Amino acid sequence: MPERLDAFLAHQGLGTRSEVRNLIRSGLVTVGGAVCRNQAAHLRNEAVTVRGRPVVAGPDSATLLVHKPLGLACSHDPREAPLLESLYPAPLLHLPIEPAGRLDRDTSGILICTSDGQLIHRLTNPKQAVWKRYRIGYAGKLSAHAVERCTAGLILPDEERPTLPARLELHAEGEATLHLCEGRYHQVRRMFAALGGEVLRLHRDRIGGLELPEALKTGECREMTEAEIAALFNQ
Ligand code: URA
């Protein structure tokens, strides 16, 4: 479907709707080789330039594998900066990319960020049971039968429904692994608090059948391959 000139420029990341309209009104935009001052002009594959530079249409969807560092917020609110979206590649900034399940500012690890709403639904809907693996460093002494309590489901403060069965593995003193197939607000930290512990370090290193690749260093992100997307559901 032909797209309006102002919408096209905004989607390509050249500014907000009002900013790109200013560019158009100022005669800085050409369509098919001629200056175009009509913000509502409909494009039909003509070449577009802004300040003499070609505007090449970017991709219309993207799915990113992100190694989230500590300190970034999964939010679009600039008051919460620094934001996860600061890691996204510039040519994809016009896309409505969202994380499939957030990680807290103080949590690191693997995140899938995508413009594909169906993929987000498949990854976050507990009915799909895509397991996420968390590596945990904690303080305190967990209650007796902590493993069995996670399997049975915990009632968290201010909630009525017990957590879905989760797999807890206790390692050396203060180290644990937790496997969850749902993603409630601060779930790992709240489950540990309910068991008498306090999470000090939290890192997610697997979603479904996909491990965080060693080559993807903290703070890096790249587009996912088809094989990686398939691996998410192959657990
Ligand atoms: N559980 C938490 O408490 N925090 C996260 O970031 C993810 C799961």
Coordinates of N, CA, C and O in Angstrom, one line a residue, residues 5-173:
L5 N 4.3 10.4 2.6 CA 5.7 10.8 2.7 C 6.1 11.1 4.2 O 7.2 10.6 4.6
D6 N 5.3 11.8 5.0 CA 5.7 12.1 6.4 C 5.8 10.8 7.2 O 6.7 10.6 8.0
A7 N 4.8 9.8 7.0 CA 4.9 8.6 7.7 C 6.1 7.8 7.3 O 6.8 7.2 8.2
F8 N 6.4 7.8 6.0 CA 7.6 7.0 5.5 C 8.9 7.6 6.2 O 9.7 6.8 6.7
L9 N 9.0 8.9 6.2 CA 10.3 9.5 6.8 C 10.4 9.2 8.3 O 11.4 8.9 8.8
A10 N 9.2 9.3 8.9 CA 9.2 9.1 10.4 C 9.6 7.6 10.7 O 10.4 7.3 11.5
H11 N 9.0 6.7 9.9 CA 9.3 5.3 10.0 C 10.8 4.9 9.8 O 11.3 4.0 10.3
Q12 N 11.4 5.7 8.9 CA 12.8 5.5 8.6 C 13.7 6.2 9.6 O 15.0 6.2 9.4
G13 N 13.1 6.7 10.7 CA 14.0 7.2 11.8 C 14.5 8.6 11.5 O 15.4 9.1 12.2
L14 N 13.9 9.4 10.6 CA 14.4 10.8 10.3 C 13.8 11.8 11.3 O 14.1 13.0 11.2
G15 N 13.0 11.4 12.2 CA 12.4 12.3 13.2 C 11.0 12.0 13.5 O 10.5 11.0 13.0
T16 N 10.4 12.8 14.4 CA 9.0 12.6 14.8 C 8.2 13.1 13.6 O 8.7 13.7 12.6
R17 N 6.9 12.8 13.6 CA 6.0 13.3 12.5 C 6.2 14.8 12.3 O 6.3 15.3 11.2
S18 N 6.2 15.6 13.5 CA 6.3 17.0 13.3 C 7.6 17.4 12.8 O 7.8 18.4 12.0
E19 N 8.7 16.7 13.2 CA 10.0 17.1 12.7 C 10.1 16.8 11.2 O 10.7 17.7 10.4
V20 N 9.6 15.7 10.7 CA 9.8 15.4 9.3 C 8.9 16.3 8.5 O 9.2 16.7 7.4
R21 N 7.8 16.8 9.1 CA 6.9 17.7 8.3 C 7.6 19.1 8.1 O 7.5 19.7 7.1
N22 N 8.4 19.4 9.1 CA 9.2 20.6 9.0 C 10.2 20.5 7.9 O 10.5 21.4 7.1
L23 N 10.9 19.3 7.8 CA 11.8 19.1 6.7 C 11.1 19.2 5.4 O 11.7 19.8 4.4
I24 N 9.9 18.6 5.3 CA 9.2 18.7 4.0 C 8.8 20.1 3.6 O 9.1 20.6 2.5
R25 N 8.3 20.8 4.6 CA 7.9 22.2 4.4 C 9.1 23.1 4.0 O 9.0 24.0 3.2
S26 N 10.3 22.8 4.5 CA 11.5 23.6 4.3 C 12.1 23.3 2.9 O 13.1 23.8 2.6
G27 N 11.5 22.3 2.1 CA 12.0 22.1 0.8 C 13.2 21.2 0.8 O 14.0 21.2 -0.2
L28 N 13.4 20.5 1.9 CA 14.7 19.6 2.0 C 14.4 18.2 1.5 O 15.4 17.4 1.6
V29 N 13.2 17.9 1.1 CA 12.9 16.6 0.7 C 12.5 16.5 -0.8 O 11.8 17.4 -1.3
T30 N 13.1 15.5 -1.5 CA 12.7 15.3 -2.9 C 12.1 14.0 -3.0 O 12.5 13.0 -2.4
V31 N 11.2 13.9 -4.0 CA 10.5 12.6 -4.3 C 10.6 12.5 -5.9 O 10.2 13.4 -6.6
G32 N 11.2 11.4 -6.3 CA 11.4 11.2 -7.7 C 12.2 12.3 -8.4 O 11.9 12.7 -9.5
G33 N 13.1 12.9 -7.7 CA 14.0 13.9 -8.2 C 13.5 15.3 -8.1 O 14.3 16.3 -8.4
A34 N 12.3 15.6 -7.6 CA 11.8 16.9 -7.5 C 11.4 17.2 -6.1 O 11.0 16.4 -5.3
V35 N 11.7 18.5 -5.7 CA 11.3 18.9 -4.3 C 9.8 18.7 -4.1 O 9.0 19.0 -4.9
C36 N 9.5 18.1 -2.9 CA 8.1 17.8 -2.6 C 7.8 18.5 -1.3 O 8.4 18.2 -0.3
R37 N 6.8 19.4 -1.3 CA 6.5 20.1 0.0 C 5.1 19.6 0.5 O 4.5 20.2 1.4
N38 N 4.6 18.5 -0.1 CA 3.3 18.0 0.3 C 3.6 16.8 1.3 O 3.9 15.7 0.8
Q39 N 3.3 17.0 2.6 CA 3.6 16.0 3.6 C 2.7 14.7 3.3 O 3.0 13.6 3.8
A40 N 1.5 14.9 2.7 CA 0.6 13.9 2.5 C 0.8 13.1 1.2 O 0.0 12.2 0.8
A41 N 1.8 13.5 0.4 CA 2.1 12.8 -0.9 C 2.2 11.3 -0.7 O 2.8 10.9 0.3
H42 N 1.6 10.5 -1.5 CA 1.7 9.1 -1.4 C 2.9 8.6 -2.3 O 3.0 8.9 -3.5
L43 N 3.7 7.7 -1.7 CA 4.9 7.2 -2.4 C 4.5 5.9 -3.1 O 3.8 5.1 -2.6
R44 N 5.0 5.8 -4.4 CA 4.8 4.6 -5.1 C 6.2 4.2 -5.7 O 6.4 4.3 -6.9
N45 N 7.1 3.9 -4.8 CA 8.5 3.4 -5.1 C 9.4 4.5 -5.7 O 10.4 4.1 -6.3
E46 N 9.0 5.8 -5.6 CA 9.9 6.8 -6.1 C 11.1 6.9 -5.2 O 11.0 6.6 -4.0
A47 N 12.2 7.4 -5.7 CA 13.4 7.6 -4.8 C 13.1 8.8 -4.0 O 12.6 9.8 -4.5
V48 N 13.5 8.8 -2.7 CA 13.3 9.9 -1.8 C 14.7 10.3 -1.3 O 15.5 9.5 -1.0
T49 N 14.9 11.6 -1.2 CA 16.1 12.1 -0.6 C 15.8 13.2 0.5 O 14.7 13.8 0.4
V50 N 16.6 13.3 1.5 CA 16.5 14.3 2.5 C 17.9 15.0 2.6 O 18.9 14.4 2.8
R51 N 17.9 16.3 2.4 CA 19.1 17.1 2.3 C 20.1 16.5 1.3 O 21.3 16.4 1.6
G52 N 19.5 16.0 0.2 CA 20.3 15.4 -0.9 C 20.8 14.0 -0.7 O 21.4 13.4 -1.6
R53 N 20.4 13.4 0.5 CA 20.9 12.0 0.8 C 19.7 11.1 0.5 O 18.6 11.3 1.0
P54 N 20.0 10.0 -0.2 CA 18.9 9.0 -0.4 C 18.4 8.4 0.9 O 19.2 8.1 1.8
V55 N 17.1 8.2 1.0 CA 16.5 7.5 2.1 C 16.2 6.1 1.7 O 15.3 5.9 0.8
V56 N 16.9 5.1 2.2 CA 16.6 3.7 1.7 C 15.7 3.1 2.7 O 16.0 3.1 3.9
A57 N 14.6 2.5 2.3 CA 13.7 1.8 3.2 C 14.4 0.7 3.9 O 15.0 -0.1 3.4
G58 N 14.2 0.7 5.3 CA 14.8 -0.3 6.1 C 13.9 -1.5 6.1 O 12.9 -1.5 5.5
P59 N 14.4 -2.6 6.8 CA 13.5 -3.8 6.9 C 12.2 -3.5 7.6 O 12.1 -2.6 8.3
D60 N 11.2 -4.4 7.3 CA 9.9 -4.1 8.0 C 9.7 -5.0 9.2 O 8.6 -4.9 9.9
S61 N 10.7 -5.8 9.6 CA 10.6 -6.6 10.8 C 12.0 -7.0 11.2 O 12.9 -7.0 10.4
A62 N 12.2 -7.3 12.5 CA 13.5 -7.8 13.0 C 13.3 -8.5 14.3 O 12.5 -8.2 15.1
T63 N 14.2 -9.5 14.5 CA 14.2 -10.2 15.8 C 15.7 -10.3 16.2 O 16.5 -10.8 15.5
L64 N 15.9 -9.7 17.4 CA 17.3 -9.5 17.9 C 17.6 -10.4 19.0 O 16.7 -10.6 19.9
L65 N 18.8 -10.9 19.1 CA 19.3 -11.6 20.2 C 20.2 -10.6 21.0 O 21.2 -10.1 20.4
V66 N 19.9 -10.4 22.2 CA 20.5 -9.3 23.0 C 21.2 -10.0 24.2 O 20.6 -10.8 24.9
H67 N 22.4 -9.6 24.5 CA 23.1 -9.9 25.8 C 23.0 -8.7 26.6 O 23.8 -7.8 26.5
K68 N 22.0 -8.7 27.5 CA 21.7 -7.5 28.3 C 22.8 -7.3 29.4 O 23.0 -8.3 30.1
P69 N 23.4 -6.2 29.4 CA 24.3 -5.9 30.6 C 23.5 -5.4 31.8 O 22.3 -5.0 31.6
L70 N 24.1 -5.4 32.9 CA 23.5 -4.8 34.1 C 23.3 -3.3 33.8 O 24.1 -2.7 33.1
G71 N 22.3 -2.7 34.4 CA 22.2 -1.2 34.4 C 21.3 -0.7 33.4 O 21.0 0.5 33.5
L72 N 20.8 -1.5 32.4 CA 19.9 -0.9 31.4 C 18.4 -1.3 31.8 O 18.2 -2.4 32.3
A73 N 17.5 -0.4 31.5 CA 16.1 -0.7 31.8 C 15.4 -1.1 30.6 O 15.6 -0.5 29.5
C74 N 14.5 -2.1 30.7 CA 13.7 -2.6 29.5 C 12.4 -1.7 29.5 O 11.3 -2.1 29.9
S75 N 12.6 -0.5 29.0 CA 11.5 0.5 29.0 C 11.8 1.5 27.9 O 12.9 1.6 27.4
H76 N 10.7 2.2 27.5 CA 10.9 3.3 26.5 C 10.9 4.6 27.1 O 11.0 5.6 26.4
D77 N 10.8 4.7 28.5 CA 10.6 6.0 29.2 C 12.0 6.6 29.4 O 12.8 6.0 30.1
P78 N 12.3 7.7 28.7 CA 13.6 8.3 28.8 C 14.0 8.7 30.2 O 15.2 8.7 30.5
R79 N 13.0 8.8 31.1 CA 13.4 9.1 32.5 C 14.0 7.9 33.2 O 14.6 8.1 34.3
E80 N 13.9 6.7 32.6 CA 14.5 5.5 33.2 C 15.8 5.2 32.5 O 16.4 4.1 32.7
A81 N 16.4 6.1 31.7 CA 17.6 5.8 30.9 C 18.7 5.6 31.9 O 18.7 6.1 33.1
P82 N 19.8 4.8 31.5 CA 20.0 4.2 30.2 C 19.0 3.0 29.9 O 18.7 2.3 30.8
L83 N 18.6 3.0 28.6 CA 17.6 2.0 28.2 C 18.2 0.9 27.3 O 19.1 1.1 26.6
L84 N 17.5 -0.2 27.4 CA 17.9 -1.4 26.6 C 18.0 -1.0 25.1 O 18.8 -1.4 24.3
E85 N 17.0 -0.2 24.6 CA 16.9 0.1 23.2 C 18.1 0.9 22.7 O 18.3 1.0 21.5
S86 N 18.9 1.4 23.6 CA 20.2 2.1 23.1 C 21.1 1.1 22.5 O 22.1 1.5 21.8
L87 N 20.9 -0.2 22.7 CA 21.7 -1.3 22.1 C 21.3 -1.6 20.7 O 22.0 -2.3 19.9
Y88 N 20.0 -1.3 20.3 CA 19.5 -1.7 19.0 C 20.2 -1.0 17.9 O 20.5 0.2 17.9
P89 N 20.5 -1.7 16.7 CA 21.2 -1.1 15.6 C 20.3 0.1 15.0 O 19.1 -0.1 14.8
A90 N 21.0 1.2 14.7 CA 20.3 2.4 14.2 C 19.4 2.1 13.0 O 18.3 2.6 12.9
P91 N 19.7 1.2 12.0 CA 18.8 1.0 10.9 C 17.5 0.3 11.3 O 16.6 0.2 10.4
L92 N 17.4 -0.2 12.5 CA 16.2 -0.8 12.9 C 15.3 0.0 13.9 O 14.3 -0.4 14.3
L93 N 15.8 1.3 14.1 CA 15.1 2.1 15.1 C 13.7 2.5 14.8 O 12.9 2.9 15.6
H94 N 13.3 2.4 13.5 CA 12.0 2.7 13.1 C 11.0 1.6 13.4 O 9.8 1.8 13.3
L95 N 11.5 0.4 13.8 CA 10.6 -0.7 14.1 C 10.1 -0.7 15.5 O 10.8 -0.3 16.4
P96 N 8.9 -1.2 15.7 CA 8.3 -1.3 17.1 C 8.9 -2.5 17.8 O 8.1 -3.5 18.1
I97 N 10.2 -2.5 18.2 CA 10.8 -3.7 18.8 C 10.5 -3.7 20.3 O 10.7 -2.7 20.9
E98 N 10.1 -4.8 20.8 CA 9.9 -5.0 22.2 C 10.6 -6.2 22.7 O 10.7 -7.2 22.0
P99 N 11.0 -6.2 24.0 CA 11.6 -7.5 24.6 C 10.5 -8.5 24.8 O 9.4 -8.1 25.3
A100 N 10.8 -9.7 24.6 CA 9.8 -10.8 24.9 C 10.0 -11.2 26.3 O 10.8 -12.2 26.6
G101 N 9.4 -10.5 27.2 CA 9.7 -10.7 28.7 C 10.9 -9.9 29.1 O 11.9 -9.9 28.5
R102 N 10.6 -9.0 30.1 CA 11.7 -8.1 30.5 C 12.6 -8.7 31.5 O 12.3 -9.7 32.2
L103 N 13.8 -8.1 31.6 CA 14.8 -8.4 32.7 C 14.9 -7.1 33.5 O 14.9 -6.0 32.9
D104 N 15.0 -7.3 34.8 CA 15.2 -6.1 35.6 C 16.5 -5.3 35.2 O 17.4 -5.9 34.7
R105 N 16.6 -4.1 35.7 CA 17.8 -3.3 35.5 C 19.0 -4.1 36.1 O 20.1 -4.1 35.5
D106 N 18.8 -4.8 37.2 CA 19.9 -5.4 37.9 C 20.1 -6.9 37.4 O 20.7 -7.7 38.2
T107 N 19.5 -7.3 36.3 CA 19.6 -8.6 35.8 C 20.3 -8.6 34.4 O 20.0 -7.7 33.6
S108 N 21.2 -9.5 34.2 CA 21.9 -9.6 32.9 C 21.5 -10.8 32.2 O 20.8 -11.7 32.7
G109 N 21.9 -10.9 30.9 CA 21.7 -12.2 30.2 C 20.9 -12.1 28.9 O 20.7 -11.0 28.3
I110 N 20.4 -13.2 28.5 CA 19.8 -13.4 27.1 C 18.4 -12.8 27.1 O 17.5 -13.0 28.0
L111 N 18.1 -12.0 26.1 CA 16.8 -11.4 25.8 C 16.5 -11.5 24.3 O 17.4 -11.3 23.5
I112 N 15.3 -11.8 24.0 CA 14.9 -11.8 22.6 C 14.0 -10.5 22.4 O 13.1 -10.3 23.2
C113 N 14.4 -9.7 21.5 CA 13.7 -8.4 21.2 C 13.2 -8.4 19.8 O 14.0 -8.6 18.9
T114 N 11.9 -8.2 19.6 CA 11.4 -8.4 18.3 C 10.2 -7.5 18.0 O 9.6 -7.0 18.9
S115 N 10.0 -7.3 16.7 CA 8.8 -6.5 16.2 C 7.7 -7.5 15.9 O 6.6 -7.1 15.5
D116 N 7.9 -8.8 16.1 CA 6.9 -9.8 15.8 C 6.1 -10.2 17.0 O 6.5 -10.9 17.9
G117 N 4.9 -9.6 17.1 CA 4.0 -9.8 18.3 C 3.7 -11.2 18.5 O 3.6 -11.6 19.7
Q118 N 3.6 -12.0 17.5 CA 3.2 -13.4 17.7 C 4.4 -14.2 18.4 O 4.1 -15.0 19.2
L119 N 5.6 -13.8 18.0 CA 6.7 -14.5 18.6 C 6.8 -14.1 20.1 O 7.0 -14.9 21.0
I120 N 6.5 -12.8 20.4 CA 6.5 -12.4 21.8 C 5.4 -13.2 22.6 O 5.7 -13.8 23.7
H121 N 4.3 -13.4 22.0 CA 3.2 -14.2 22.6 C 3.7 -15.6 22.9 O 3.5 -16.2 23.9
R122 N 4.3 -16.2 21.8 CA 4.7 -17.6 22.0 C 5.8 -17.8 23.1 O 5.9 -18.8 23.8
L123 N 6.6 -16.8 23.2 CA 7.7 -16.9 24.2 C 7.3 -16.6 25.6 O 7.9 -17.0 26.6
T124 N 6.2 -15.8 25.8 CA 5.9 -15.3 27.1 C 4.6 -16.0 27.7 O 4.4 -15.9 28.9
N125 N 3.8 -16.6 26.8 CA 2.6 -17.2 27.3 C 2.9 -18.5 28.1 O 3.5 -19.5 27.5
P126 N 2.6 -18.6 29.4 CA 3.0 -19.8 30.1 C 2.4 -21.1 29.5 O 3.0 -22.1 29.7
K127 N 1.3 -21.0 28.8 CA 0.7 -22.2 28.2 C 1.7 -22.8 27.2 O 1.6 -24.0 26.9
Q128 N 2.6 -22.0 26.6 CA 3.5 -22.5 25.6 C 4.7 -23.2 26.3 O 5.5 -23.9 25.7
A129 N 4.9 -22.9 27.6 CA 5.9 -23.5 28.5 C 7.3 -23.5 27.8 O 7.9 -24.5 27.7
V130 N 7.7 -22.3 27.5 CA 9.1 -22.1 27.0 C 9.9 -21.8 28.3 O 9.7 -20.8 29.0
W131 N 10.8 -22.7 28.6 CA 11.6 -22.6 29.9 C 12.7 -21.6 29.8 O 13.4 -21.5 28.8
K132 N 12.9 -20.8 30.9 CA 14.0 -19.9 31.0 C 14.9 -20.3 32.1 O 14.4 -20.7 33.2
R133 N 16.2 -20.2 31.9 CA 17.1 -20.7 33.0 C 17.9 -19.5 33.6 O 18.5 -18.7 32.9
Y134 N 17.8 -19.4 34.9 CA 18.4 -18.3 35.6 C 19.5 -18.8 36.5 O 19.3 -19.8 37.2
R135 N 20.7 -18.2 36.5 CA 21.8 -18.5 37.3 C 21.8 -17.4 38.5 O 21.7 -16.2 38.2
I136 N 21.9 -17.9 39.7 CA 21.6 -17.0 40.8 C 22.7 -17.1 41.9 O 23.2 -18.2 42.2
G137 N 23.1 -15.9 42.4 CA 23.9 -15.9 43.6 C 23.0 -15.3 44.7 O 22.4 -14.2 44.4
Y138 N 23.0 -15.9 45.8 CA 22.0 -15.4 46.8 C 22.7 -15.4 48.2 O 23.7 -16.1 48.5
A139 N 22.0 -14.7 49.1 CA 22.5 -14.6 50.5 C 21.3 -15.3 51.4 O 20.2 -15.3 50.9
G140 N 21.7 -15.7 52.6 CA 20.7 -16.3 53.5 C 20.6 -17.8 53.4 O 21.2 -18.4 52.5
K141 N 19.8 -18.3 54.3 CA 19.6 -19.8 54.3 C 18.2 -20.0 53.8 O 17.2 -19.6 54.4
L142 N 18.1 -20.8 52.7 CA 16.7 -21.1 52.2 C 16.0 -22.1 53.1 O 16.6 -22.9 53.8
S143 N 14.7 -22.0 53.1 CA 13.9 -22.8 54.0 C 14.0 -24.3 53.6 O 14.4 -24.6 52.4
A144 N 13.7 -25.2 54.5 CA 13.8 -26.6 54.2 C 12.8 -26.9 53.1 O 11.8 -26.2 52.9
H145 N 13.1 -27.9 52.3 CA 12.3 -28.3 51.2 C 12.1 -27.2 50.1 O 11.0 -27.1 49.5
A146 N 13.1 -26.3 50.0 CA 12.9 -25.2 49.0 C 12.7 -25.8 47.6 O 11.9 -25.3 46.8
V147 N 13.4 -26.9 47.3 CA 13.3 -27.5 45.9 C 11.8 -28.0 45.7 O 11.2 -27.7 44.7
E148 N 11.3 -28.7 46.7 CA 10.0 -29.2 46.6 C 8.9 -28.1 46.6 O 7.9 -28.2 45.9
R149 N 9.2 -27.1 47.3 CA 8.2 -25.9 47.3 C 8.1 -25.3 46.0 O 7.1 -24.8 45.5
C150 N 9.3 -25.2 45.3 CA 9.3 -24.6 43.9 C 8.5 -25.5 43.0 O 7.8 -25.0 42.1
T151 N 8.7 -26.8 43.1 CA 8.0 -27.7 42.3 C 6.5 -27.6 42.5 O 5.7 -27.6 41.5
A152 N 6.1 -27.5 43.8 CA 4.7 -27.5 44.1 C 4.0 -26.1 43.7 O 2.9 -26.0 43.4
G153 N 4.8 -25.0 43.7 CA 4.3 -23.7 43.4 C 4.2 -22.9 44.7 O 3.8 -23.4 45.8
L154 N 4.7 -21.6 44.7 CA 4.7 -20.8 45.8 C 3.6 -19.7 45.7 O 3.4 -19.2 44.6
I155 N 3.0 -19.3 46.8 CA 2.1 -18.2 46.8 C 3.0 -16.9 47.1 O 3.6 -16.9 48.2
L156 N 3.1 -16.0 46.2 CA 3.9 -14.8 46.4 C 3.0 -13.7 47.1 O 1.8 -13.7 46.9
P157 N 3.7 -12.8 47.8 CA 2.9 -11.8 48.5 C 2.0 -11.0 47.5 O 2.4 -10.7 46.4
D158 N 0.8 -10.7 47.9 CA -0.2 -10.0 47.1 C -0.7 -10.8 45.9 O -1.2 -10.2 44.9
E159 N -0.4 -12.0 45.8 CA -0.9 -12.8 44.7 C -1.8 -14.0 45.2 O -1.6 -14.4 46.3
E160 N -2.7 -14.4 44.4 CA -3.6 -15.5 44.8 C -3.2 -16.9 44.1 O -3.2 -17.9 44.8
R161 N -2.7 -16.7 42.9 CA -2.4 -18.0 42.1 C -1.0 -18.4 42.5 O -0.1 -17.6 42.5
P162 N -0.8 -19.7 42.8 CA 0.6 -20.1 43.1 C 1.4 -20.1 41.8 O 0.9 -20.1 40.7
T163 N 2.7 -19.9 41.9 CA 3.6 -20.0 40.8 C 3.5 -21.3 40.1 O 3.2 -22.3 40.8
L164 N 3.7 -21.4 38.8 CA 3.7 -22.7 38.1 C 4.9 -23.5 38.6 O 5.9 -22.9 39.0
P165 N 4.8 -24.8 38.4 CA 5.9 -25.7 38.8 C 7.2 -25.2 38.2 O 7.3 -24.9 37.0
A166 N 8.2 -25.0 39.1 CA 9.6 -24.5 38.7 C 10.6 -25.5 39.2 O 10.4 -26.2 40.2
R167 N 11.7 -25.5 38.5 CA 12.8 -26.5 38.9 C 13.9 -25.7 39.6 O 14.6 -24.8 38.9
L168 N 14.2 -26.0 40.8 CA 15.3 -25.3 41.5 C 16.4 -26.3 41.8 O 16.2 -27.4 42.2
E169 N 17.7 -25.9 41.4 CA 18.8 -26.7 41.7 C 19.7 -25.9 42.6 O 20.0 -24.7 42.3
L170 N 20.1 -26.5 43.8 CA 21.0 -25.8 44.7 C 22.4 -26.4 44.5 O 22.6 -27.6 44.4
H171 N 23.3 -25.4 44.4 CA 24.7 -25.8 44.1 C 25.6 -25.6 45.4 O 25.0 -25.7 46.5
A172 N 26.8 -25.1 45.2 CA 27.6 -24.8 46.4 C 26.9 -23.6 47.1 O 26.0 -23.0 46.6
E173 N 27.4 -23.4 48.3 CA 26.8 -22.3 49.2 C 26.5 -21.0 48.4 O 27.4 -20.5 47.8

